[in-house]
């Protein structure tokens, strides 16, 4: 910002769920939401009073129907991106163990993707730089 006005900060948490074959779950943002059609790491906005881990556990339950233990979430990378009307701060966690079967609870398309193939999936600008952090998984 060059005009001295503060910009609204939005705190989001996201997760790279990694399966036994090293594939990572990508979720397509549904019609009607911002950035519709782009493929993102699942997650969402933190609510007041939540830790990042609390928020991620809640989002993964709401969006994918799985239960994740806090001990199974490891911080991996951090995204910071300025959109037209807000600034997004988004830590990315990695998780290899969860309970239950991943389901598209909100009707979103889901795909398990090898990190080397992620360039085929158009992503929100905040998510794109995070792909580099998955190479060494
Ligand atoms: N966002 C970007 N990448 C992600 C996630 C989960 C979210 N991996 C952005 C999209 C929206 C904002 O964060 O601009 C809030 O997300 P949502 O609550 O609309 O899912
Ligand atoms: Mg979400």
Tab-separated table of C-alpha atoms and ligand atoms in Angstrom:
chain	number	residue	atom	x	y	z
A	1	UNK	CA	0.000	0.000	0.000
A	2	UNK	CA	1.341	3.392	-0.877
A	3	UNK	CA	-1.494	5.635	0.294
A	4	UNK	CA	-1.002	4.939	4.015
A	5	UNK	CA	-4.340	3.173	4.564
A	6	UNK	CA	-4.271	-0.104	6.468
A	7	UNK	CA	-5.330	-3.142	4.522
A	8	UNK	CA	-7.658	-5.764	5.938
A	9	UNK	CA	-5.765	-8.936	6.866
A	10	UNK	CA	-7.486	-12.271	6.362
A	11	UNK	CA	-6.029	-15.279	8.193
A	12	UNK	CA	-6.561	-18.601	6.439
A	13	UNK	CA	-5.108	-22.050	7.175
A	14	UNK	CA	-4.596	-24.745	4.575
A	15	UNK	CA	-3.441	-28.339	4.508
A	16	UNK	CA	-1.501	-30.629	2.194
A	17	UNK	CA	-3.096	-34.006	2.937
A	18	UNK	CA	-0.627	-36.602	1.677
A	19	UNK	CA	-1.654	-40.186	0.916
A	20	UNK	CA	0.455	-43.357	1.015
A	21	UNK	CA	1.513	-42.826	-2.631
A	22	UNK	CA	2.733	-39.284	-1.960
A	23	UNK	CA	-0.212	-37.673	-3.703
A	24	UNK	CA	-1.662	-34.456	-2.287
A	25	UNK	CA	-5.365	-33.601	-2.086
A	26	UNK	CA	-6.495	-30.591	-4.127
A	27	UNK	CA	-10.013	-29.178	-3.907
A	28	UNK	CA	-11.711	-27.141	-6.617
A	29	UNK	CA	-13.365	-23.944	-5.433
A	30	UNK	CA	-17.067	-24.203	-6.257
A	31	UNK	CA	-19.164	-21.912	-8.431
A	32	UNK	CA	-20.446	-18.915	-6.526
A	33	UNK	CA	-17.342	-18.564	-4.331
A	34	UNK	CA	-14.472	-16.202	-5.035
A	35	UNK	CA	-11.777	-17.759	-7.262
A	36	UNK	CA	-14.307	-20.363	-8.477
A	37	UNK	CA	-12.830	-23.208	-10.503
A	38	UNK	CA	-9.291	-22.842	-9.130
A	39	UNK	CA	-7.670	-25.754	-7.282
A	40	UNK	CA	-6.581	-25.065	-3.715
A	41	UNK	CA	-5.161	-26.764	-0.678
A	42	UNK	CA	-8.221	-27.420	1.503
A	43	UNK	CA	-8.783	-25.098	4.420
A	44	UNK	CA	-10.435	-21.830	5.260
A	45	UNK	CA	-10.620	-18.756	7.435
A	46	UNK	CA	-9.627	-18.797	11.080
A	47	UNK	CA	-12.372	-17.782	13.493
A	48	UNK	CA	-11.756	-15.560	16.538
A	49	UNK	CA	-10.164	-17.481	19.405
A	50	UNK	CA	-8.983	-20.394	17.278
A	51	UNK	CA	-5.390	-21.497	16.948
A	52	UNK	CA	-4.345	-22.267	13.364
A	53	UNK	CA	-4.466	-25.974	14.220
A	54	UNK	CA	-7.975	-25.680	15.744
A	55	UNK	CA	-9.186	-23.905	12.622
A	56	UNK	CA	-7.665	-26.454	10.287
A	57	UNK	CA	-9.087	-29.407	12.214
A	58	UNK	CA	-12.537	-27.758	12.018
A	59	UNK	CA	-12.237	-26.949	8.303
A	60	UNK	CA	-11.087	-30.478	7.412
A	61	UNK	CA	-14.041	-31.885	9.341
A	62	UNK	CA	-16.516	-29.486	7.674
A	63	UNK	CA	-15.182	-29.770	4.111
A	64	UNK	CA	-13.855	-33.334	3.916
A	65	UNK	CA	-15.528	-35.247	6.760
A	66	UNK	CA	-12.244	-36.401	8.283
A	67	UNK	CA	-10.860	-36.162	11.819
A	68	UNK	CA	-7.280	-34.999	12.237
A	69	UNK	CA	-5.332	-35.010	15.498
A	70	UNK	CA	-3.319	-31.910	16.343
A	71	UNK	CA	-0.180	-34.056	16.654
A	72	UNK	CA	-0.578	-35.077	12.992
A	73	UNK	CA	-0.364	-31.481	11.695
A	74	UNK	CA	3.124	-30.180	10.871
A	75	UNK	CA	3.757	-26.628	9.599
A	76	UNK	CA	5.353	-26.696	6.141
A	77	UNK	CA	5.248	-23.284	4.495
A	78	UNK	CA	3.651	-19.856	4.677
A	79	UNK	CA	1.825	-17.849	2.035
A	80	UNK	CA	1.379	-14.085	2.019
A	81	UNK	CA	-0.501	-12.532	-0.867
A	82	UNK	CA	-2.082	-9.140	-1.512
A	83	UNK	CA	-5.455	-9.351	-3.267
A	84	UNK	CA	-7.316	-6.290	-4.541
A	85	UNK	CA	-9.256	-5.764	-1.305
A	86	UNK	CA	-7.390	-7.665	1.429
A	87	UNK	CA	-4.093	-9.224	2.394
A	88	UNK	CA	-4.075	-12.996	2.902
A	89	UNK	CA	-1.764	-14.698	5.400
A	90	UNK	CA	-1.926	-18.478	5.143
A	91	UNK	CA	0.215	-21.138	6.807
A	92	UNK	CA	0.270	-24.507	5.020
A	93	UNK	CA	0.396	-27.621	7.158
A	94	UNK	CA	1.169	-31.152	6.043
A	95	UNK	CA	-0.819	-34.137	7.310
A	96	UNK	CA	-0.299	-37.815	6.508
A	97	UNK	CA	-2.665	-39.415	9.028
A	98	UNK	CA	-6.367	-38.871	9.558
A	99	UNK	CA	-9.455	-40.790	10.545
A	100	UNK	CA	-12.349	-41.407	8.184
A	101	UNK	CA	-12.600	-41.274	4.409
A	102	UNK	CA	-12.127	-38.036	2.485
A	103	UNK	CA	-15.493	-36.935	1.075
A	104	UNK	CA	-16.585	-33.873	-0.923
A	105	UNK	CA	-18.948	-32.719	1.836
A	106	UNK	CA	-19.642	-29.401	0.092
A	107	UNK	CA	-19.954	-30.949	-3.389
A	108	UNK	CA	-16.490	-29.722	-4.373
A	109	UNK	CA	-14.387	-31.653	-6.903
A	110	UNK	CA	-11.432	-33.390	-5.240
A	111	UNK	CA	-8.300	-34.819	-6.836
A	112	UNK	CA	-5.203	-36.582	-5.448
A	113	UNK	CA	-2.294	-35.064	-7.323
A	114	UNK	CA	1.422	-35.880	-7.488
A	115	UNK	CA	3.379	-32.699	-6.668
A	116	UNK	CA	5.096	-32.959	-10.078
A	117	UNK	CA	1.670	-32.713	-11.786
A	118	UNK	CA	0.359	-29.737	-9.824
A	119	UNK	CA	1.241	-27.279	-12.562
A	120	UNK	CA	-1.710	-28.776	-14.519
A	121	UNK	CA	-4.116	-27.450	-11.859
A	122	UNK	CA	-4.728	-23.693	-11.946
A	123	UNK	CA	-4.479	-22.395	-8.388
A	124	UNK	CA	-5.269	-19.217	-6.470
A	125	UNK	CA	-2.187	-16.975	-6.483
A	126	UNK	CA	-1.616	-17.540	-2.757
A	127	UNK	CA	-1.373	-21.325	-3.212
A	128	UNK	CA	0.943	-21.411	-6.231
A	129	UNK	CA	4.219	-20.592	-4.428
A	130	UNK	CA	3.446	-23.280	-1.826
A	131	UNK	CA	3.857	-26.054	-4.406
A	132	UNK	CA	7.644	-25.681	-4.192
A	133	UNK	CA	7.501	-26.720	-0.521
A	134	UNK	CA	5.958	-30.070	-1.498
A	135	UNK	CA	8.853	-31.196	-3.669
A	136	UNK	CA	10.825	-32.542	-0.713
A	137	UNK	CA	7.980	-34.465	0.923
B	1	LIG	N1	-7.809	-19.168	-0.087
B	1	LIG	C1	-6.737	-19.414	-0.854
B	1	LIG	N2	-6.150	-20.621	-0.840
B	1	LIG	C2	-6.626	-21.610	-0.037
B	1	LIG	C3	-7.765	-21.362	0.798
B	1	LIG	C4	-8.299	-22.443	1.697
B	1	LIG	C5	-8.323	-20.101	0.753
B	1	LIG	N3	-5.988	-22.807	-0.049
B	1	LIG	C6	-8.404	-17.825	-0.126
B	1	LIG	C7	-9.676	-17.781	-0.920
B	1	LIG	C8	-10.444	-16.681	-0.264
B	1	LIG	C9	-9.991	-16.705	1.187
B	1	LIG	O1	-8.753	-17.437	1.187
B	1	LIG	O2	-10.049	-15.452	-0.841
B	1	LIG	C10	-10.968	-17.334	2.143
B	1	LIG	O3	-11.242	-18.651	1.756
B	1	LIG	P1	-12.747	-19.225	1.786
B	1	LIG	O4	-13.249	-18.991	3.161
B	1	LIG	O5	-13.494	-18.457	0.712
B	1	LIG	O6	-12.572	-20.685	1.438
B	2	LIG	MG1	-12.519	-23.395	2.479
